[in-house]
Coordinates of C-alpha atoms in Angstrom, one line a residue:
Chain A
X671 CA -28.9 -66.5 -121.3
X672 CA -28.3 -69.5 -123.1
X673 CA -24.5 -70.4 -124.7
X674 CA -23.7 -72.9 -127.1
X675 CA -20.4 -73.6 -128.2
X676 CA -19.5 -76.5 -130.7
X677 CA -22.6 -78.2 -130.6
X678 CA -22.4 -81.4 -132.6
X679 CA -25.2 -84.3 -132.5
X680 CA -24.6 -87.7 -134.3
X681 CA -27.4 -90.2 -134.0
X682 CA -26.7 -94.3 -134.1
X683 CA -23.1 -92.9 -134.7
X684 CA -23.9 -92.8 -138.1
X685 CA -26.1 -89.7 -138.9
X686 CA -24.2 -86.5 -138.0
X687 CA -27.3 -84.0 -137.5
X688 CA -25.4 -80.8 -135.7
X689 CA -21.9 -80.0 -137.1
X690 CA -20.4 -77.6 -134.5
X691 CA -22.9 -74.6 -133.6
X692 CA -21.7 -71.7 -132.0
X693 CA -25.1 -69.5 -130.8
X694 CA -25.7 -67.4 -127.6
X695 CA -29.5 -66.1 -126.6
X696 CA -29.8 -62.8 -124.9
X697 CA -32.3 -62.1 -122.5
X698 CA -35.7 -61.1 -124.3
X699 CA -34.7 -62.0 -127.8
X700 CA -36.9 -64.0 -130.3
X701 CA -34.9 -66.3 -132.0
X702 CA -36.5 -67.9 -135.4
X703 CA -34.8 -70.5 -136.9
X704 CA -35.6 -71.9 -140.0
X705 CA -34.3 -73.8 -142.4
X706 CA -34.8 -77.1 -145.1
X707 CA -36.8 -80.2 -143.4
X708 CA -33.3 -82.5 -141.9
X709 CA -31.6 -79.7 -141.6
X710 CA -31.2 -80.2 -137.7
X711 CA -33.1 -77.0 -136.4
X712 CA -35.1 -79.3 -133.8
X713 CA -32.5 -81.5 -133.0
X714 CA -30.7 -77.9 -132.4
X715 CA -33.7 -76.7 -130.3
X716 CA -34.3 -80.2 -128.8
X717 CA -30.8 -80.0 -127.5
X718 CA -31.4 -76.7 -125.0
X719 CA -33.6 -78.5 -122.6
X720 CA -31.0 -81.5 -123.0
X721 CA -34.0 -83.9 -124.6
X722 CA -31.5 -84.6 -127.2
X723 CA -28.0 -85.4 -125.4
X724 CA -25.1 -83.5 -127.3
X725 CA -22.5 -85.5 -128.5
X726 CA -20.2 -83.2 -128.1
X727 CA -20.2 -79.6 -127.0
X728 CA -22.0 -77.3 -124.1
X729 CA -24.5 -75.7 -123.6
X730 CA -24.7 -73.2 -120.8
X731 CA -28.0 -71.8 -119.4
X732 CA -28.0 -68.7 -116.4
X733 CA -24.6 -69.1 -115.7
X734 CA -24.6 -73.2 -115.7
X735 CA -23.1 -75.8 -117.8
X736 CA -26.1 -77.9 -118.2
X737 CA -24.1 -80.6 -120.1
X738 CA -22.3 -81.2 -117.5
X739 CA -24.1 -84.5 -115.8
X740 CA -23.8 -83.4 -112.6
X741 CA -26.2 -80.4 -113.0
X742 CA -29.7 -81.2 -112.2
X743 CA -31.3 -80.8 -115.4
X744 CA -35.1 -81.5 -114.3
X745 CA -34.5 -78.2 -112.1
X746 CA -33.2 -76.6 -115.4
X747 CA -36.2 -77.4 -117.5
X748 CA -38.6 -76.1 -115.1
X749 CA -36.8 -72.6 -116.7
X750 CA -37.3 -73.8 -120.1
X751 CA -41.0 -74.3 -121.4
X752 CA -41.5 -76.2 -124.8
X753 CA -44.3 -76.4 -126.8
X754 CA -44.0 -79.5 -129.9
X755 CA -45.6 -79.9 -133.0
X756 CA -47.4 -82.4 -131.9
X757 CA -49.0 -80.9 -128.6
X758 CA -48.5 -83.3 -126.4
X759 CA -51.0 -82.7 -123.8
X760 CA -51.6 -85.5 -121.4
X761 CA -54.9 -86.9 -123.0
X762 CA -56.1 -88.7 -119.7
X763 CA -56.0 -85.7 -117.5
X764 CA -58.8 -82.6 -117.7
X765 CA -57.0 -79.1 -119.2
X766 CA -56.7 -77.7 -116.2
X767 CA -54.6 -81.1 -114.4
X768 CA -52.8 -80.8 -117.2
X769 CA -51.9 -77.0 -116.7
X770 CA -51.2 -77.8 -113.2
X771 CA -49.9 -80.8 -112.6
X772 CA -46.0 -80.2 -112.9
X773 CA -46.1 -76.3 -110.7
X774 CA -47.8 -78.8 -108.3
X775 CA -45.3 -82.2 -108.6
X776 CA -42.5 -79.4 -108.8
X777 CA -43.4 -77.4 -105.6
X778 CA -43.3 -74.6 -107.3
X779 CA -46.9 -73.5 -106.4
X780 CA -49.5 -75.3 -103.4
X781 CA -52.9 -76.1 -105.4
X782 CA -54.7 -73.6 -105.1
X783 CA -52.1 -71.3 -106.6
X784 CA -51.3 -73.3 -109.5
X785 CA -55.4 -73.7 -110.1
X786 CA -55.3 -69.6 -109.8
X787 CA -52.2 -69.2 -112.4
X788 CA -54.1 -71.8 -114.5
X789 CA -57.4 -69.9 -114.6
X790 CA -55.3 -66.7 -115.6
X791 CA -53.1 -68.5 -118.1
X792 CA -56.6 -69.7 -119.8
X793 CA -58.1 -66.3 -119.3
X794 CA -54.9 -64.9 -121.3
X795 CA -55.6 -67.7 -124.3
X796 CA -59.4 -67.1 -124.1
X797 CA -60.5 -70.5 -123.2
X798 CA -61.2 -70.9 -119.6
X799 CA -64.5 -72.4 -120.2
X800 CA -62.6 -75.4 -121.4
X801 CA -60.6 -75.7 -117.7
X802 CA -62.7 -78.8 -117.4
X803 CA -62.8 -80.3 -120.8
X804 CA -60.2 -83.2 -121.9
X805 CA -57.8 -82.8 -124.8
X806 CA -59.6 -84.9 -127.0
X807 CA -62.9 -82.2 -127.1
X808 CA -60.6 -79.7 -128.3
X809 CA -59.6 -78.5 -131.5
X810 CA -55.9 -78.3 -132.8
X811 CA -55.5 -74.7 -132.3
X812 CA -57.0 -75.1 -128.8
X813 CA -54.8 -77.7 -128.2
X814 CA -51.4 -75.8 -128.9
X815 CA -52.7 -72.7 -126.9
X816 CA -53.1 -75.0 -124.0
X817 CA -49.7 -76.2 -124.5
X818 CA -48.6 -73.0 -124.5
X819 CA -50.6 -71.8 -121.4
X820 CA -49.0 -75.4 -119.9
X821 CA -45.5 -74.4 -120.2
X822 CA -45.6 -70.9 -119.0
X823 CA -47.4 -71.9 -115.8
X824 CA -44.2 -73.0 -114.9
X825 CA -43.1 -69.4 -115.2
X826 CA -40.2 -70.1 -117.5
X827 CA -38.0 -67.7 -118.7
X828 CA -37.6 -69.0 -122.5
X829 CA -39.6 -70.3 -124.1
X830 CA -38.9 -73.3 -126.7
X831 CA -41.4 -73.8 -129.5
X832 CA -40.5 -76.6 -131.8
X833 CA -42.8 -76.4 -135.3
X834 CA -46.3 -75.1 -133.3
X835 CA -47.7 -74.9 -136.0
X836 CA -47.2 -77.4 -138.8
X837 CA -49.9 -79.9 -137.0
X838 CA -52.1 -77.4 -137.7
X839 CA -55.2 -76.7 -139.6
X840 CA -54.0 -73.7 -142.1
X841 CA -57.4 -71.9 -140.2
X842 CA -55.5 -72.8 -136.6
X843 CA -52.2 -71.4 -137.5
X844 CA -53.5 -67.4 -136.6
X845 CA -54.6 -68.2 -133.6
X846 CA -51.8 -69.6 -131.9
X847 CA -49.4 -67.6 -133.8
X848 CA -51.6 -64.4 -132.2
X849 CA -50.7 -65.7 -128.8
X850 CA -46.7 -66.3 -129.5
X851 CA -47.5 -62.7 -130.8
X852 CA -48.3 -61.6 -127.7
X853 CA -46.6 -63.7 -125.4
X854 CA -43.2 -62.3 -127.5
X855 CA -44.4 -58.3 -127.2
X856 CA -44.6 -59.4 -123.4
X857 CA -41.2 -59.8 -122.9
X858 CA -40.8 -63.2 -123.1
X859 CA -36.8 -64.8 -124.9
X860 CA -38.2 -67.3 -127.5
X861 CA -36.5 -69.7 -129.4
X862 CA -38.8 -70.5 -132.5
X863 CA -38.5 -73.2 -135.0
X864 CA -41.0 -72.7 -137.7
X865 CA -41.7 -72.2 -141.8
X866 CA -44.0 -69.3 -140.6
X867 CA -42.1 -67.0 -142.6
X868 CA -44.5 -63.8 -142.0
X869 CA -44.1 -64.8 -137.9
X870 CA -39.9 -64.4 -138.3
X871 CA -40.2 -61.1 -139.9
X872 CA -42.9 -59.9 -137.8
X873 CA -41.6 -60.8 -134.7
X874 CA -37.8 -62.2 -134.6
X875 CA -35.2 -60.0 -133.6
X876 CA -32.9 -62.3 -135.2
X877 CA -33.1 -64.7 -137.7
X878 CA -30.9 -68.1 -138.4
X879 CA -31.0 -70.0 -141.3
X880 CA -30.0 -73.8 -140.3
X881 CA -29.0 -76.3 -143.7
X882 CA -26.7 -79.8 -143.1
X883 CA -26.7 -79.3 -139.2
X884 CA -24.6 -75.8 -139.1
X885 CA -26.5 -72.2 -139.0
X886 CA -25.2 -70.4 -142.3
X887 CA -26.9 -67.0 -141.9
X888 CA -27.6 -64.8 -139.0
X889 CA -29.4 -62.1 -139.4
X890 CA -32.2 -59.3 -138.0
X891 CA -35.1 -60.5 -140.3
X892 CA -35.1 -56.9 -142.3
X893 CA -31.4 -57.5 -143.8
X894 CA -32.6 -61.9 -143.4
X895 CA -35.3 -61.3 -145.8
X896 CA -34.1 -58.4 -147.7
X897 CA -30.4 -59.1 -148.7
X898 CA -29.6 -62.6 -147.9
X899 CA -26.2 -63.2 -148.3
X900 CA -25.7 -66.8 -148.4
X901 CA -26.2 -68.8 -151.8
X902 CA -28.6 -71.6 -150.4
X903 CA -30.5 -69.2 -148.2
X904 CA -31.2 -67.7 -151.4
X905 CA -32.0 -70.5 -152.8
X906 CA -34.4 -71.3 -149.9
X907 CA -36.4 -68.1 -149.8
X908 CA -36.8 -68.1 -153.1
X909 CA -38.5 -71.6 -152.9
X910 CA -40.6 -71.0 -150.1
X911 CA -41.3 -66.8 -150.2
Chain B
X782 CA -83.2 -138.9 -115.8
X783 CA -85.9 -137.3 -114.0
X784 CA -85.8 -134.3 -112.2
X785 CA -86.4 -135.9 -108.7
X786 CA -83.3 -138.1 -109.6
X787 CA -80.9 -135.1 -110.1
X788 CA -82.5 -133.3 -107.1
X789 CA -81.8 -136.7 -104.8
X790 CA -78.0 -136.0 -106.8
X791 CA -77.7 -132.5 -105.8
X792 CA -79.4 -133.1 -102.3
X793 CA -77.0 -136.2 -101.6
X794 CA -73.7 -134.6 -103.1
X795 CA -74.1 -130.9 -102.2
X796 CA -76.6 -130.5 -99.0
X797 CA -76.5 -133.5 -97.5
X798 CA -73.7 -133.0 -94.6
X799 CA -73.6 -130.0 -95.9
X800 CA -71.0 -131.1 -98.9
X801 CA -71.7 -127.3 -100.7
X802 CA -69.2 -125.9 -97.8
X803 CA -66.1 -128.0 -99.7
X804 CA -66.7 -125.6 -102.8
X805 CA -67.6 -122.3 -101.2
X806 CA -64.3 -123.0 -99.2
X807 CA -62.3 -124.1 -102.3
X808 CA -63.9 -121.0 -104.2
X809 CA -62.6 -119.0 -101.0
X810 CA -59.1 -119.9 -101.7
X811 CA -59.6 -120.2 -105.5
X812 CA -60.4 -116.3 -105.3
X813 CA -57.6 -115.9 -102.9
X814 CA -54.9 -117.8 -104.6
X815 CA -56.2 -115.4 -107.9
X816 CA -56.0 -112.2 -106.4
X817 CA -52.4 -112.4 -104.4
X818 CA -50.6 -113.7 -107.3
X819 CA -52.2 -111.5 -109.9
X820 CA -50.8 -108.2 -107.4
X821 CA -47.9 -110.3 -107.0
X822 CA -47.6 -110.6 -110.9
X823 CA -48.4 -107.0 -111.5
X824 CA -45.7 -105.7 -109.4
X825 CA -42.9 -108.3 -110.8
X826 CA -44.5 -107.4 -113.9
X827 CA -44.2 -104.0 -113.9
X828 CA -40.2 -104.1 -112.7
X829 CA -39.5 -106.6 -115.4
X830 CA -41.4 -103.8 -117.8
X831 CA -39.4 -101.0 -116.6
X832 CA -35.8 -102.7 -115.8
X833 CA -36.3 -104.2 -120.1
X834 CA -37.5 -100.3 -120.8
X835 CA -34.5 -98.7 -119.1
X836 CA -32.1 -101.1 -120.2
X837 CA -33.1 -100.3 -123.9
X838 CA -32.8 -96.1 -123.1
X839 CA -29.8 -96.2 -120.8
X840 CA -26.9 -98.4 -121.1
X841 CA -26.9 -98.7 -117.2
X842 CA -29.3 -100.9 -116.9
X843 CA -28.2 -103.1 -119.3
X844 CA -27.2 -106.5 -116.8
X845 CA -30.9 -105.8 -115.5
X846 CA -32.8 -105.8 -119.0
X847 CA -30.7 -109.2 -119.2
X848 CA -31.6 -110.5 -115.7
X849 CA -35.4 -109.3 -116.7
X850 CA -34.8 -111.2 -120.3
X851 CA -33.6 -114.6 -118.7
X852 CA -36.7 -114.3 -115.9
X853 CA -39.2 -114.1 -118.7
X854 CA -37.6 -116.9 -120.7
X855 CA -37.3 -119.4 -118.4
X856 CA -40.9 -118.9 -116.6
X857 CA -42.4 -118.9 -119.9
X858 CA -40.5 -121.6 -121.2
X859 CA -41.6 -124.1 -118.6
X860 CA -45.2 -125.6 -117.6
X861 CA -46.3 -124.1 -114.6
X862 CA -47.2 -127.0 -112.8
X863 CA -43.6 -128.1 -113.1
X864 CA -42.7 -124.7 -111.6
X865 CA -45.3 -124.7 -108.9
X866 CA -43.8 -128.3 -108.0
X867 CA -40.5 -126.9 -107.9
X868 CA -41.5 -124.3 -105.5
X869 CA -43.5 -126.3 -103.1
X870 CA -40.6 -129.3 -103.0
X871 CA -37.7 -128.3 -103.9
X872 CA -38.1 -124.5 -102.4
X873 CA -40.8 -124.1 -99.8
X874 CA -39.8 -128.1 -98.7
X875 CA -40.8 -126.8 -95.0
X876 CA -44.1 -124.6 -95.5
X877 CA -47.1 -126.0 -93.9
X878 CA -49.4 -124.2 -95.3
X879 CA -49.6 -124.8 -99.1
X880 CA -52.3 -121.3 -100.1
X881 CA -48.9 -118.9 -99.9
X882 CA -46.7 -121.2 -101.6
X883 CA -49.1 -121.4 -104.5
X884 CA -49.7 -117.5 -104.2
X885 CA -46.0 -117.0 -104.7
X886 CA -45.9 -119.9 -107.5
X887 CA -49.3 -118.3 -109.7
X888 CA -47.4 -114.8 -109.0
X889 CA -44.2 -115.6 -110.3
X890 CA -45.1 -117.8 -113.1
X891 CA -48.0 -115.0 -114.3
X892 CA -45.2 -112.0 -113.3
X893 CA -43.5 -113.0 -117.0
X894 CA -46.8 -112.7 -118.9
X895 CA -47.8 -109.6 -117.2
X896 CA -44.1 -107.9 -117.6
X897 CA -44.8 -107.9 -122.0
X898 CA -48.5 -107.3 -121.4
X899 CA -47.0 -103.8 -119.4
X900 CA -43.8 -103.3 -121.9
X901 CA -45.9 -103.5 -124.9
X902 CA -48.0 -101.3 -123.2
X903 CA -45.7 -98.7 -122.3
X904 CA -44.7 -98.5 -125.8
X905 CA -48.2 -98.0 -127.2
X906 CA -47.8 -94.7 -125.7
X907 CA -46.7 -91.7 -127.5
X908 CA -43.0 -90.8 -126.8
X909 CA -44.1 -87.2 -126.8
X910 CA -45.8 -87.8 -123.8
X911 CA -42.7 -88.8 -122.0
X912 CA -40.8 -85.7 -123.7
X913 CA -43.5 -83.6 -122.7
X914 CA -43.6 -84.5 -119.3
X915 CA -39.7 -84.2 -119.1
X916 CA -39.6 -81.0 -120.3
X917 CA -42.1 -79.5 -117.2
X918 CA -38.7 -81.2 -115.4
X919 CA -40.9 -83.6 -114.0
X920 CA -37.9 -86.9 -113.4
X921 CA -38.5 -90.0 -115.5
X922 CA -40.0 -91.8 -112.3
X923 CA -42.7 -89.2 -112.0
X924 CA -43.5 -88.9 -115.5
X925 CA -43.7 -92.5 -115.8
X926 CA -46.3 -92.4 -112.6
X927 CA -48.3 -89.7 -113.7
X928 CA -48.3 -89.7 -117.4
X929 CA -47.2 -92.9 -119.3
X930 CA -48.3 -95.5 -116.6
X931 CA -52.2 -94.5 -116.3
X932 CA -52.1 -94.2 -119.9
X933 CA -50.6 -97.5 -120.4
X934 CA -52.8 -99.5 -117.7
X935 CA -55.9 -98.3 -119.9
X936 CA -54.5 -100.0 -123.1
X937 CA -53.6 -103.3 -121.2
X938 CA -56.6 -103.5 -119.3
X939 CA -57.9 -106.0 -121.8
X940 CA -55.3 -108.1 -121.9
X941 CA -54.3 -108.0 -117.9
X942 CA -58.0 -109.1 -117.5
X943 CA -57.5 -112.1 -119.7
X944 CA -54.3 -112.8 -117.8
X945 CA -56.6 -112.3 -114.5
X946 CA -59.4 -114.8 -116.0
X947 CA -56.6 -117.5 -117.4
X948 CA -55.1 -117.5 -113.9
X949 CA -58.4 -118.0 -111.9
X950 CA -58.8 -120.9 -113.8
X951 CA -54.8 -121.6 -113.4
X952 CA -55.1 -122.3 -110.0
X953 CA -56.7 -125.1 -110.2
X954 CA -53.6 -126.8 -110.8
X955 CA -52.6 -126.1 -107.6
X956 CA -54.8 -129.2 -106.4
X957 CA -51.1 -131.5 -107.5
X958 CA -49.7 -130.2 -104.2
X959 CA -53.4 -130.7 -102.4
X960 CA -54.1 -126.6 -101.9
X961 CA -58.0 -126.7 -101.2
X962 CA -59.0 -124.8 -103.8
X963 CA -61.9 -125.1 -105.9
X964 CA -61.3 -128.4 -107.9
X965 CA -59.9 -129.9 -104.8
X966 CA -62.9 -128.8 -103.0
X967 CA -64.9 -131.3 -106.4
X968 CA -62.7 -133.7 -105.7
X969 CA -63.1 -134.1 -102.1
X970 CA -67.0 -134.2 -102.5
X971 CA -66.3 -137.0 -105.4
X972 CA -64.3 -139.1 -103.2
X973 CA -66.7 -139.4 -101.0
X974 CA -69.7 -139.8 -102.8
X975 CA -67.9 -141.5 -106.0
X976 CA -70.1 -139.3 -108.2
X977 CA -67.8 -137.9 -110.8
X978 CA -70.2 -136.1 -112.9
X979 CA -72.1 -134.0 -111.1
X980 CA -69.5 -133.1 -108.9
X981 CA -67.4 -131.6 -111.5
X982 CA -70.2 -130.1 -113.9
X983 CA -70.7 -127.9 -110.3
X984 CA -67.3 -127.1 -110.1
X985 CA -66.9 -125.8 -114.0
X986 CA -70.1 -123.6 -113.5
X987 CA -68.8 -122.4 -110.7
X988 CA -65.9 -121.3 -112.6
X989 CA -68.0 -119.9 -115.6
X990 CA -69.6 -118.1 -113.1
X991 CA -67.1 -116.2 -111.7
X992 CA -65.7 -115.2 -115.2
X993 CA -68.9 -114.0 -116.7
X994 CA -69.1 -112.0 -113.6
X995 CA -65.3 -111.0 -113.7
X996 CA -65.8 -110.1 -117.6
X997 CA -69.0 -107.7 -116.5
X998 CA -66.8 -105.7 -113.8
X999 CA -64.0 -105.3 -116.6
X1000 CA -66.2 -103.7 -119.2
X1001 CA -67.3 -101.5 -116.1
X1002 CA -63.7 -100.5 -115.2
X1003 CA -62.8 -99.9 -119.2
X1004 CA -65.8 -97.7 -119.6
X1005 CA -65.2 -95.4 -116.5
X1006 CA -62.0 -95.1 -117.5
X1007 CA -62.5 -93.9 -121.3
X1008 CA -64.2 -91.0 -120.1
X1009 CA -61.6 -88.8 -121.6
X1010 CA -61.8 -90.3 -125.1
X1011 CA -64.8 -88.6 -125.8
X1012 CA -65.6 -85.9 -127.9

């Protein structure tokens, strides 16, 4: 589903982040990442959507070379939802304009049917009596739910998460972590970034470790966890397990 | 002075002949002249903002984030009663009326303040909000429209109604090239009645007047529109 081959990334031309990744996600994989803080695994996930330009590289998604500037990447991202760290909802629009404004501006959906697929989304998360709220009446954990509930309106068919939970709350993390729970056991390919450690072995069908911008260790998160065969991996679990 | 006195003043320099129709008239085209050139400065404003925006993200813009630069510089750099000479002279040498000349002269001149009132606050909002509305593929026109740009116009509300309240007060300049405005309407009444003082104390509350009541409507607007900040 999505190919990378050589991926590098240099910032400023200076600070080489992505030293020449090589990774292809299947269809219905979860794919955790993790890895030391600066160690490029969201400039790696940032680049799959293109919100980070590769330097040098491609990255193919469905059969398309979306590196190529000719390809229409807004129609490519409408494929690929991402949730941040951060949340990023639209703080001047109610939950449900945010949920619905880009099916809508997209024509993926008329309004009524994006309000319907909204209402549903929110049903799914458990908060559809906030439809009407704004982003500033709702907690952290509510927040990222929505985010998430944002991004699959679109009806993508990965789903990016870039650190969803290190805004959080430690008493936020289970919630939305439940909903990547069940949004993964629905099917869904997931690329995750996280330090959730108990999330990768739970739920990842693979596991990379990322350190100095190249992944050193892919694995299912059984052997990931329980024979790790690279010396700084080791070195990492040890720190943070 | 007694108040009979300053009534016979305000009879003989406002009613009489009826005198008060100068300064409803200047006020008229006072309000006028205001109102075109602020839109006319919001829009230049605005491109200036996005071409200096764009020309930092994308090297293809680059000659108009210059162009935008040298506009700002120069406008800012000179008095605007220089410029709105140049413009009604040098420029307009043919126009017959002077109200549009001025318009485009107040709109120009307040296009460079407005264009770093919007940069500055385009930038006050989150960059996340742009990468969020990217990745929905919304294009960068549409997630400026929808998501950076109504967030933006609430920061720089303040400071575009400050702009708004300096240039209602701006035009007044405009009486050098004999637009009948409110001043000129003061001046008119003075030169006929040789009565400097009252003349001009009417004209200055007028001008308070409208402010105060300018300042009121602005505190409306920024109220309505901080519904979604609370909790």
């Amino acid at each position: 589903m999505i190919t990378v081959r050589n991926l590098h990334k240099t910032f400023n031309n200076k600070i080489h982040v992505l030293k020449g990744i090589d990774y292809t996600v299947k269809q219905g994989e979860k794919i955790v990442v993790v890895g030391p803080s600066g160690s490029g695994k969201s400039t790696f996930l940032r680049c799959l959507n293109l919100l980070e330009v590769p330097t040098e590289g491609e990255i193919w998604f469905d059969g398309r070379l979306i590196t190529d500037p000719r390809t229409n990447i807004n129609e490519i991202r409408t494929h690929m939802g991402m949730v941040f760290q951060q949340f990023n909802l639209f703080p001047h629009l109610t939950i449900l304009q945010n949920i619905t404004l880009a099916p809508v501006e997209m024509k993926l959906m008329d309004k009524t049917e994006a309000k319907e697929r909204a209402m549903q989304l929110l049903e799914r998360v458990g908060l559809t009596d906030k439809a009407q709220a704004y982003p500033a009446q709702l907690s952290g954990g509510q927040k990222q739910r929505i985010a998430i509930v944002r991004a699959l309106a679109m009806n993508p068919k990965v789903m990016l998460f870039d650190e969803p939970t290190s805004a959080l709350d430690p008493e936020m993390v289970g919630e939305v972590l439940a909903v990547m729970k069940e949004l993964a056991d629905s099917g869904m390919t997931m690329v995750v970034v996280t330090h959730e450690m108990g999330f990768a072995r739970e739920i990842a069908t693979k596991v990379l470790f990322m350190d100095e911008g190249m992944i050193l260790e892919e694995a299912p998160p059984t052997e990931f966890f329980g024979n790790p065969k690279n010396e700084r991996l080791k070195e990492f679990l040890a720190k943070v397990l | 002075m007694n108040f009979s006195v300053l009534w016979d003043k305000i009879y003989y320099n406002f009613i009489y002949e009826d005198r008060y129709m100068m300064l409803v008239k200047g006020l008229g085209n006072t309000l006028l002249i205001t109102l075109g050139s602020i839109l006319l400065g919001i829009i230049i404003g605005l491109f200036l903002a996005l071409f200096k925006i764009s020309a930092e993200n994308n090297k293809k813009f680059k000659i108009l984030g210059i162009l935008s630069n040298i506009y700002i510089t120069v406008i800012r750099g000179t008095p605007v009663i220089l410029q709105l000479m140049i413009i009604y002279y040098a420029i307009f040498v043919s126009a017959k009326d002077p109200i549009p000349v001025a318009i485009v002269a107040f709109g120009v001149n307040s296009g460079a303040y407005i264009a770093e009132i919007f940069r500055a606050g385009i930038q006050s909002i989150d960059k996340g909000q742009m990468e969020a509305a990217r990745s929905l593929g919304l294009n960068f026109r549409t997630s400026m429209q929808l998501v950076v740009l109504p967030q933006a116009f609430k920061n720089i509300l303040p400071a575009l109604g400050n702009e708004f309240i300096t240039l209602l007060k701006e035009t007044s300049v405009a009486t050098v090239i004999a637009v009948p405005e409110l001043l000129r309407g003061a001046v008119n009444i003075r030169n006929i009645t040789y009565e400097p003082y009252i003349t001009y104390i009417a004209a200055a509350l007028i001008y308070l007047v409208i402010v105060v009541l300018f300042t009121k409507l602005q505190g409306l607007l920024e109220r309505r529109l901080s519904q979604s900040d609370h909790r």
